[in-house]
PDB file of C-alpha atoms in Angstrom:
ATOM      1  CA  UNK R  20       0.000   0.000   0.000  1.00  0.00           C
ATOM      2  CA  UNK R  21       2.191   3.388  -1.226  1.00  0.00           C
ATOM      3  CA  UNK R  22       1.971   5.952   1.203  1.00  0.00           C
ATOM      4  CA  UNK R  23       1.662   9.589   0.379  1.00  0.00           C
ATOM      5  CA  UNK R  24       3.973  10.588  -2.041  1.00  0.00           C
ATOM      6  CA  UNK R  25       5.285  14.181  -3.262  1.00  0.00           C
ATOM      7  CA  UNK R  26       7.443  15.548  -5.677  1.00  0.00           C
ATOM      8  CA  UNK R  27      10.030  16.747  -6.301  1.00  0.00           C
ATOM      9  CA  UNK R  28      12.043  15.868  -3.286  1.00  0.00           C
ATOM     10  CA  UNK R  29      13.704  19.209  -3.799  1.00  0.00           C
ATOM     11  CA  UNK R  30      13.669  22.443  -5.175  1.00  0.00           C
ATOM     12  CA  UNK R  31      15.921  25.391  -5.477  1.00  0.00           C
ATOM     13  CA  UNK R  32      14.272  28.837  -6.800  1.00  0.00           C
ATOM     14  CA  UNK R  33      14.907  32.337  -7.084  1.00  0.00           C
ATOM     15  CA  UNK R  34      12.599  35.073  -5.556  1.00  0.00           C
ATOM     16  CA  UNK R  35       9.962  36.420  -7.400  1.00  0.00           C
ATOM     17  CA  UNK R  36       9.901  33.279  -9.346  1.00  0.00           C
ATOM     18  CA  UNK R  37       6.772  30.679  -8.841  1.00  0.00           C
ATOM     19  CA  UNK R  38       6.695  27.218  -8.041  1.00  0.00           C
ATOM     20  CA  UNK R  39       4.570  24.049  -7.996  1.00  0.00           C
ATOM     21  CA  UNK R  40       4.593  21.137  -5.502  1.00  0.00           C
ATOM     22  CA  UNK R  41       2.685  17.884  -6.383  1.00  0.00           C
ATOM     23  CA  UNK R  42       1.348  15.149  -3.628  1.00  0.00           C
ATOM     24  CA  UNK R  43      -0.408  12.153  -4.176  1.00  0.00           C
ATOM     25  CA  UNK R  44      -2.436  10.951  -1.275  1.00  0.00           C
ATOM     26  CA  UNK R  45      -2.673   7.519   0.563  1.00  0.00           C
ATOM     27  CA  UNK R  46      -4.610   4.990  -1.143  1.00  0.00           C
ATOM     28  CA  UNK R  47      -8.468   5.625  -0.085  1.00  0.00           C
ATOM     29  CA  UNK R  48      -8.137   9.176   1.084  1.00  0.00           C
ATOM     30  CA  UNK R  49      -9.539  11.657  -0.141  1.00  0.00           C
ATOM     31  CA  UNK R  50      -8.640  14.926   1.610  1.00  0.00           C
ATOM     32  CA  UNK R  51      -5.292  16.853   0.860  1.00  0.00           C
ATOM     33  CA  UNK R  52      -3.817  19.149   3.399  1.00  0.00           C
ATOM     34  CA  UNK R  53      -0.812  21.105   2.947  1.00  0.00           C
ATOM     35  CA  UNK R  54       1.413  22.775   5.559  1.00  0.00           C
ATOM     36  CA  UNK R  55       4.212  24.468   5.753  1.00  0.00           C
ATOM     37  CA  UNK R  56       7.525  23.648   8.321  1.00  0.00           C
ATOM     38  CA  UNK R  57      10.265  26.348   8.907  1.00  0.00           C
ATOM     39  CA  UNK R  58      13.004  24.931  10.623  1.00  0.00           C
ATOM     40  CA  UNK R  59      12.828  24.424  14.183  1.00  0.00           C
ATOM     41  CA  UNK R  60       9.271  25.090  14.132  1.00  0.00           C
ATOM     42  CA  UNK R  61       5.782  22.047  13.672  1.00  0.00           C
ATOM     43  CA  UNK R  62       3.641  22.516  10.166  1.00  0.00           C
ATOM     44  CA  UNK R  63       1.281  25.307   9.644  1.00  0.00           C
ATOM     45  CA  UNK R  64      -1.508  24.617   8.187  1.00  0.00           C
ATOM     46  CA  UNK R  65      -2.037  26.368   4.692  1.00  0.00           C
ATOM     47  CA  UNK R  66      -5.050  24.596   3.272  1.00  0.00           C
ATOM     48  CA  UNK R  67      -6.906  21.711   2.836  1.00  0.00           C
ATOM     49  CA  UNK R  68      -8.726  20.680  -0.263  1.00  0.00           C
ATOM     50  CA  UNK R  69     -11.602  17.910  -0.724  1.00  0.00           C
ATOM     51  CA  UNK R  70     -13.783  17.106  -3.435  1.00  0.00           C
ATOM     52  CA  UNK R  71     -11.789  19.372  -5.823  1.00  0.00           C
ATOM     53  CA  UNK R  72     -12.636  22.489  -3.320  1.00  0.00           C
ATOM     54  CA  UNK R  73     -10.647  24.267  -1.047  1.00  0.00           C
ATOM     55  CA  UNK R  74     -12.603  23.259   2.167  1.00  0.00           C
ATOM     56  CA  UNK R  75     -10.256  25.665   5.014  1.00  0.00           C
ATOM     57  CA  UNK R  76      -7.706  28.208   4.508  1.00  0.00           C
ATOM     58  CA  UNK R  77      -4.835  29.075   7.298  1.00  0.00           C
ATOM     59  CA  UNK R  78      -3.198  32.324   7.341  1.00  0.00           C
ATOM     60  CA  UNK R  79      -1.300  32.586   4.278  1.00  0.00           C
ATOM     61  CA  UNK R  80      -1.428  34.925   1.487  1.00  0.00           C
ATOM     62  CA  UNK R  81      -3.078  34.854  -1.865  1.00  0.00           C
ATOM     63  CA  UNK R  82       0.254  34.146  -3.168  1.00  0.00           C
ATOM     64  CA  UNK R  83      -0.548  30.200  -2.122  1.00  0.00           C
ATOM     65  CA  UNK R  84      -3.035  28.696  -4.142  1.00  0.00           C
ATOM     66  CA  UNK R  85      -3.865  24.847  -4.800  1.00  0.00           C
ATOM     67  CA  UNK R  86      -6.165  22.207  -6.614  1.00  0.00           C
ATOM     68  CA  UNK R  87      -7.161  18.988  -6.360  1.00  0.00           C
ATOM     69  CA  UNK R  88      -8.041  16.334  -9.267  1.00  0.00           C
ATOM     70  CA  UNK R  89     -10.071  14.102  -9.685  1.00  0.00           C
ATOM     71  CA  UNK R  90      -8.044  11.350  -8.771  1.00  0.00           C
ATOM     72  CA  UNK R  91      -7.581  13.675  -5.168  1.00  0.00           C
ATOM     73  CA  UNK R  92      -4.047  13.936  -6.302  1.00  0.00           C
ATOM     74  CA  UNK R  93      -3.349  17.977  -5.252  1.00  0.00           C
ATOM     75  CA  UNK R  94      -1.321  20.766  -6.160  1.00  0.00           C
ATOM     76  CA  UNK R  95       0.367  23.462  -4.240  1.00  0.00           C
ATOM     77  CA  UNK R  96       1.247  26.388  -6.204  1.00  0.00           C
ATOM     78  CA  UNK R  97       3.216  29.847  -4.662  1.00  0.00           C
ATOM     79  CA  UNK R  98       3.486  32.519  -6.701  1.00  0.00           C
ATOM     80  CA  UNK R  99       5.999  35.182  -6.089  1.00  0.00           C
ATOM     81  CA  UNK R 100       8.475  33.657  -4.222  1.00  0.00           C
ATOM     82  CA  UNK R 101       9.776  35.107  -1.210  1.00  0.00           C
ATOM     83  CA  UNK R 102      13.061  34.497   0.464  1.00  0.00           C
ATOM     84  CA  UNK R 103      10.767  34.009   3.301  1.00  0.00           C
ATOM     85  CA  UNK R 104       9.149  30.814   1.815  1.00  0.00           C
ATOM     86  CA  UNK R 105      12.140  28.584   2.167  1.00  0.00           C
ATOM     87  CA  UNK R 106      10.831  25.487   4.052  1.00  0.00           C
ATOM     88  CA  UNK R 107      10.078  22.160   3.780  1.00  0.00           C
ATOM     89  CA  UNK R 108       6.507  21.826   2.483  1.00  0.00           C
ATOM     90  CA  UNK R 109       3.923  19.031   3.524  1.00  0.00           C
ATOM     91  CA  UNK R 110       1.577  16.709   2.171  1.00  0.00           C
ATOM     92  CA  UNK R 111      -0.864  15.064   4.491  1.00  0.00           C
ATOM     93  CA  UNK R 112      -3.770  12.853   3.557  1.00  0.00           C
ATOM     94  CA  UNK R 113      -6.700  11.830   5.127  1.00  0.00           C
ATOM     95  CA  UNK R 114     -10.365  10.230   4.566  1.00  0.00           C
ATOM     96  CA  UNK R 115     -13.224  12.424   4.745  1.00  0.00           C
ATOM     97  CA  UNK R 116     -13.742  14.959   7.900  1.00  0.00           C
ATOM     98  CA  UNK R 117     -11.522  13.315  10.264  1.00  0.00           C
ATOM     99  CA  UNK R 118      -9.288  15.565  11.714  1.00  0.00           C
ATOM    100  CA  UNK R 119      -7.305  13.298  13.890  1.00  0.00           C
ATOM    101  CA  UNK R 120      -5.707  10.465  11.316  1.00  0.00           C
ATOM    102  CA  UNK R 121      -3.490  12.192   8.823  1.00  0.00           C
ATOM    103  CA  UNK R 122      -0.963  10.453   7.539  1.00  0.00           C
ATOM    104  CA  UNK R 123       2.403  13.107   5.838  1.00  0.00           C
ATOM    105  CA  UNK R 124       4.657  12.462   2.533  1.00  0.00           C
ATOM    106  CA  UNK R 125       7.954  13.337   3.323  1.00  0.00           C
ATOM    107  CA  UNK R 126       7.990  16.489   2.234  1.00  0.00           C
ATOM    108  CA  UNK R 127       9.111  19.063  -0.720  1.00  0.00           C
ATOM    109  CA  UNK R 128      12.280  20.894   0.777  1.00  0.00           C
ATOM    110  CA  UNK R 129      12.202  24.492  -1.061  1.00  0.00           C
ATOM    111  CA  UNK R 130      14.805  26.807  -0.922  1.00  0.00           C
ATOM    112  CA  UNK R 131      14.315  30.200  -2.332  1.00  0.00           C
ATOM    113  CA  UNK R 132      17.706  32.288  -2.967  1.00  0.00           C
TER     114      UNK R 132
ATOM    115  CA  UNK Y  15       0.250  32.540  23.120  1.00  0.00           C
ATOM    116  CA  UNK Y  16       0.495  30.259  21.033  1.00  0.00           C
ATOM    117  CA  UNK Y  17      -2.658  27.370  20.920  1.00  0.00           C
ATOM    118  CA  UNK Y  18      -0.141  24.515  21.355  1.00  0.00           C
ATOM    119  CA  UNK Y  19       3.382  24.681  23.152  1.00  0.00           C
ATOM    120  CA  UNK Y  20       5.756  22.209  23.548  1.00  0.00           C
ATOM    121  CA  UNK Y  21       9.246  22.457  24.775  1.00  0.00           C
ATOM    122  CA  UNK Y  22      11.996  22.307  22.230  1.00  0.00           C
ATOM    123  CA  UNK Y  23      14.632  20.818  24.304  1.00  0.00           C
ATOM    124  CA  UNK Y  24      16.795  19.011  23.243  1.00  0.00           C
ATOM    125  CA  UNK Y  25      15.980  16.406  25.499  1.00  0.00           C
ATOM    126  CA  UNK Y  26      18.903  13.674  25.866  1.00  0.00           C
ATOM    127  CA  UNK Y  27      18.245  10.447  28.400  1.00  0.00           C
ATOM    128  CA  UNK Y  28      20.539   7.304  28.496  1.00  0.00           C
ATOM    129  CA  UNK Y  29      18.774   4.251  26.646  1.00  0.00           C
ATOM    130  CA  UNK Y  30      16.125   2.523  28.472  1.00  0.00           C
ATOM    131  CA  UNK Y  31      15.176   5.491  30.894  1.00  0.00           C
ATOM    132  CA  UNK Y  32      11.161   6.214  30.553  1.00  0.00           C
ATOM    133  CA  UNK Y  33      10.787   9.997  28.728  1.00  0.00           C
ATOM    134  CA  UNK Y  34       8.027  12.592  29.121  1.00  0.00           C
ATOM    135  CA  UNK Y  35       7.157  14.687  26.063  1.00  0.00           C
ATOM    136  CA  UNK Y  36       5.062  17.218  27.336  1.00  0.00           C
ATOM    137  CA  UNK Y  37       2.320  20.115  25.947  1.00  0.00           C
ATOM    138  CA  UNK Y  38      -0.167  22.423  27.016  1.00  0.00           C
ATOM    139  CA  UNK Y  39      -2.970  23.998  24.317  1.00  0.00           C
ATOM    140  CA  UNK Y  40      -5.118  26.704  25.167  1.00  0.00           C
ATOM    141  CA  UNK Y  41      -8.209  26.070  22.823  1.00  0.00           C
ATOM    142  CA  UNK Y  42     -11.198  24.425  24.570  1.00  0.00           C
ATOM    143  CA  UNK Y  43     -12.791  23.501  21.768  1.00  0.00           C
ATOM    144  CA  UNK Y  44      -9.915  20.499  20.755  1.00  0.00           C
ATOM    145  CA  UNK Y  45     -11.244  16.953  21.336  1.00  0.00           C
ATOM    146  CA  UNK Y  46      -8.182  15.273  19.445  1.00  0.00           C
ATOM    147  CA  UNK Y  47      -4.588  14.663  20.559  1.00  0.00           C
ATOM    148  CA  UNK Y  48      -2.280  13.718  18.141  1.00  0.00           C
ATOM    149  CA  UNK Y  49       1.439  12.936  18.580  1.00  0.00           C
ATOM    150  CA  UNK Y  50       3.525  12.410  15.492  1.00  0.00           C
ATOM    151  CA  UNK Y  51       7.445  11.677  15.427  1.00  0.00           C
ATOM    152  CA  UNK Y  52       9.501  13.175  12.676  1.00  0.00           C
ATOM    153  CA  UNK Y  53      13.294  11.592  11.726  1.00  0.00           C
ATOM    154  CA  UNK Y  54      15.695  14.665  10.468  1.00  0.00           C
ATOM    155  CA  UNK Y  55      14.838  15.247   7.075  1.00  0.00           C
ATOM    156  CA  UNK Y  56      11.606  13.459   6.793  1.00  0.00           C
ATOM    157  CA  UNK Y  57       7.724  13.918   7.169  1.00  0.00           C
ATOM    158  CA  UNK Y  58       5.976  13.378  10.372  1.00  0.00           C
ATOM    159  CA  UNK Y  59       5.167  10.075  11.300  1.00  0.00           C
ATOM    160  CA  UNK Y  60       1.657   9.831  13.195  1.00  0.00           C
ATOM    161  CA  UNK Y  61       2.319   7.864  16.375  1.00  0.00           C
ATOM    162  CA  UNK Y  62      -0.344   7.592  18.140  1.00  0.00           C
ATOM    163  CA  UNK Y  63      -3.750  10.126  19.067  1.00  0.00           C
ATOM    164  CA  UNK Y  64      -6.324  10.209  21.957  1.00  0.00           C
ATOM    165  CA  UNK Y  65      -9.956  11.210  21.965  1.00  0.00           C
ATOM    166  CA  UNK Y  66     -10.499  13.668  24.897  1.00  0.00           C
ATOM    167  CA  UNK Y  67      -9.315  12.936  28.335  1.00  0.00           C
ATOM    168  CA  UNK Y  68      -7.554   9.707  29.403  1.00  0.00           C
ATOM    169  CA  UNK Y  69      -4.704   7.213  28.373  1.00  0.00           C
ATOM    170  CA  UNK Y  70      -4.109   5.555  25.323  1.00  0.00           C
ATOM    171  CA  UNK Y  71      -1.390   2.808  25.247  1.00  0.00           C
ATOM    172  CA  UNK Y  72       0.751   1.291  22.288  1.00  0.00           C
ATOM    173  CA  UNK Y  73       3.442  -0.676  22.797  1.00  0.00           C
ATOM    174  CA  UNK Y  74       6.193   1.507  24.534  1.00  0.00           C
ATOM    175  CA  UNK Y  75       3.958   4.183  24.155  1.00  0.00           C
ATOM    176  CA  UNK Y  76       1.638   6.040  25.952  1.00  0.00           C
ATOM    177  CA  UNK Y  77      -0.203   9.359  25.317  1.00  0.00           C
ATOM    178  CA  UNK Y  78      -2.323  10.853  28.254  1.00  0.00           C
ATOM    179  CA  UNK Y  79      -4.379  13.693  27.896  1.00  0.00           C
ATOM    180  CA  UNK Y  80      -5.925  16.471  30.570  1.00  0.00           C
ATOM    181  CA  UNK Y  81      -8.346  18.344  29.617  1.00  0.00           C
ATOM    182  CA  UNK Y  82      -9.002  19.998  32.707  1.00  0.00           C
ATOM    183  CA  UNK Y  83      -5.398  21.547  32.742  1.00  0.00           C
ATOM    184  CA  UNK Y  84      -5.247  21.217  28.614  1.00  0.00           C
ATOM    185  CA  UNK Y  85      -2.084  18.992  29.492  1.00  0.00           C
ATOM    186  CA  UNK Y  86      -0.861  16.492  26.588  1.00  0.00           C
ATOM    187  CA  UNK Y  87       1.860  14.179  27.681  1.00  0.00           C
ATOM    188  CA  UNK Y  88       3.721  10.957  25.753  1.00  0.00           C
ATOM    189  CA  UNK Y  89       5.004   9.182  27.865  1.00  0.00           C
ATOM    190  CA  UNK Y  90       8.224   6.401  26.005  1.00  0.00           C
ATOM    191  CA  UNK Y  91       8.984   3.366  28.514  1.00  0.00           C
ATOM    192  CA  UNK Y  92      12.559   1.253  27.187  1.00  0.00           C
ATOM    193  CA  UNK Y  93      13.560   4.242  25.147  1.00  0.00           C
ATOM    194  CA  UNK Y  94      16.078   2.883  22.271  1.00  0.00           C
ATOM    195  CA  UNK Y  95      18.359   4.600  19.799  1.00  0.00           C
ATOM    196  CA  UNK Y  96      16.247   4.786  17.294  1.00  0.00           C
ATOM    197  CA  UNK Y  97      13.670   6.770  19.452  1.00  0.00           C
ATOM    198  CA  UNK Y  98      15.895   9.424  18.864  1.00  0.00           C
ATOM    199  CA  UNK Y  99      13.518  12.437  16.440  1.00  0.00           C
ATOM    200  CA  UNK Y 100      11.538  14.838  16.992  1.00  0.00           C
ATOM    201  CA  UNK Y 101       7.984  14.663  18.894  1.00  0.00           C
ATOM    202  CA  UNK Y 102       5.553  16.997  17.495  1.00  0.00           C
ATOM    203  CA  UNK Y 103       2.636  17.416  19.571  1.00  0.00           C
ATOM    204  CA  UNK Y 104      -0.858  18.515  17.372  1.00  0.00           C
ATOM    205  CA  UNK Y 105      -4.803  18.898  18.585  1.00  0.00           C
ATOM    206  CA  UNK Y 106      -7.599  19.339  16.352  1.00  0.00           C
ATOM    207  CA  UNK Y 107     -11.341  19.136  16.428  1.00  0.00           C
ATOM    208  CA  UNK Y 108     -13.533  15.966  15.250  1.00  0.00           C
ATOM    209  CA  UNK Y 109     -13.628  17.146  12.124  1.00  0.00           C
ATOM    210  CA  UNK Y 110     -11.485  18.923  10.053  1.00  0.00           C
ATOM    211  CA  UNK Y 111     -13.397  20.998   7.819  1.00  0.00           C
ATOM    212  CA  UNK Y 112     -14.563  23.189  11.389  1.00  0.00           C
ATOM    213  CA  UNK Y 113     -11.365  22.889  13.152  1.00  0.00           C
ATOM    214  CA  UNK Y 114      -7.810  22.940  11.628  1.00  0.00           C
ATOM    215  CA  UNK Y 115      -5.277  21.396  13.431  1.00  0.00           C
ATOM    216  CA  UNK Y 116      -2.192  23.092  15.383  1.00  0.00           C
ATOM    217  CA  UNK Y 117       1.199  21.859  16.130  1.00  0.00           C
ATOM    218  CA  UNK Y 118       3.193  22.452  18.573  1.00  0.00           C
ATOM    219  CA  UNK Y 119       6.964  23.079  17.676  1.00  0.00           C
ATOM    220  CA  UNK Y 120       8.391  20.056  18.343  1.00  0.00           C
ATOM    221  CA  UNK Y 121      10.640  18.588  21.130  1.00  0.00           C
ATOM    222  CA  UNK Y 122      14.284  17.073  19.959  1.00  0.00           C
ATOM    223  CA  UNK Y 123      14.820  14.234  21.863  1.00  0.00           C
ATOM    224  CA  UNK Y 124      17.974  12.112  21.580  1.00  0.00           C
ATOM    225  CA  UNK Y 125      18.588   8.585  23.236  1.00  0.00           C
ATOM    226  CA  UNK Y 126      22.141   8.014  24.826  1.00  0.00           C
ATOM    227  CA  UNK Y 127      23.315   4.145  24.004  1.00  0.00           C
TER     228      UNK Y 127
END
């Protein structure tokens, strides 16, 4: 049974330049949340999307957009770029509403110079 | 103040000792505890999570949960090597599409052989 995957496993951009992450959930979910890890710190949430819809938004800018296909594979998309947005970004999957069963990729490490 | 803190240690204890991971979260509203333990490098790995107050036991593990102080603890009996990660801390609500769910920062915690 794969896991949650995500590509690429890394990324090196320059600011002002935009990028897009790709995740592929768990076999038999179908929610995508995203998050964001700075060093040193846990995941923020950034969004979650389900049923092609982006079902909650945390507290990032416009600059962050996703999708979702049909096949609840998901996008994550920044515009932009920021010095600012170096991190490593997340991939979590999970079926329906339930909050408390996610299950994370290993992550997209982005570094923005 | 943050909704979840956790301690970032670095927490180091000689191989075998029992460990405490500890955190306190200020929303009333979160009915799920969730630990998760992430290797250097990698995504989050759920451990284990706990439905409102009481103990929850897996193995070596056990996460305890008081809602009347809003105290999370993980408690690691026989602690090896390769407990040796970070222990992220995260409640939610029941359902994720009403409640997003918060992290904590993450304690380091590194077993002595």
């Amino acid at each position: 049974d794969a896991g949650v995957t995500q590509s690429p496993t890394h990324l090196i951009k320059t600011r002002g330049q935009q990028v897009t992450l790709r995740c592929s959930p768990k076999s038999g979910h179908d929610t995508v949340s995203w998050y964001q890890q700075a060093l040193g710190q846990g995941p923020q949430f950034i969004f979650q999307y389900y049923e092609e819809e982006e079902r909650q938004r945390g507290n990032f800018p416009d600059r962050f957009s996703g999708h979702q296909f049909p096949n609840y594979s998901s996008e994550l998309n920044v515009n932009a770029l920021l010095l600012g947005d170096s991190a490593l970004y997340l991939c979590a999957s999970s079926w329906g509403d339930l909050s408390y069963e996610q299950y994370f990729g290993p992550g997209t490490r982005l570094t923005v110079t | 103040q943050k909704e979840v803190e956790q301690d970032p240690g670095p927490l180091s204890v000689p191989e075998g000792a029992i460990v405490s991971l500890n955190c306190t979260y200020s929303n009333s509203a979160f009915q799920y505890f969730m630990w998760y333990r992430q290797y250097s490098r990698k995504g989050p790995e759920l451990l284990m999570y706990t439905y409102s107050s009481g103990n929850k036991e897996d193995g070596r593990f056990t996460a305890q949960v008081d809602k009347s102080s809003k105290y999370i603890s993980l408690f690691i009996r026989d602690s090896q090597p390769s407990d040796s990660a970070t222990y992220l801390c995260a409640s939610g609500g029941l359902y994720s599409s009403a409640s997003k769910i918060i992290f904590g920062s993450g304690t380091r915690l590194s077993i002595r052989p």
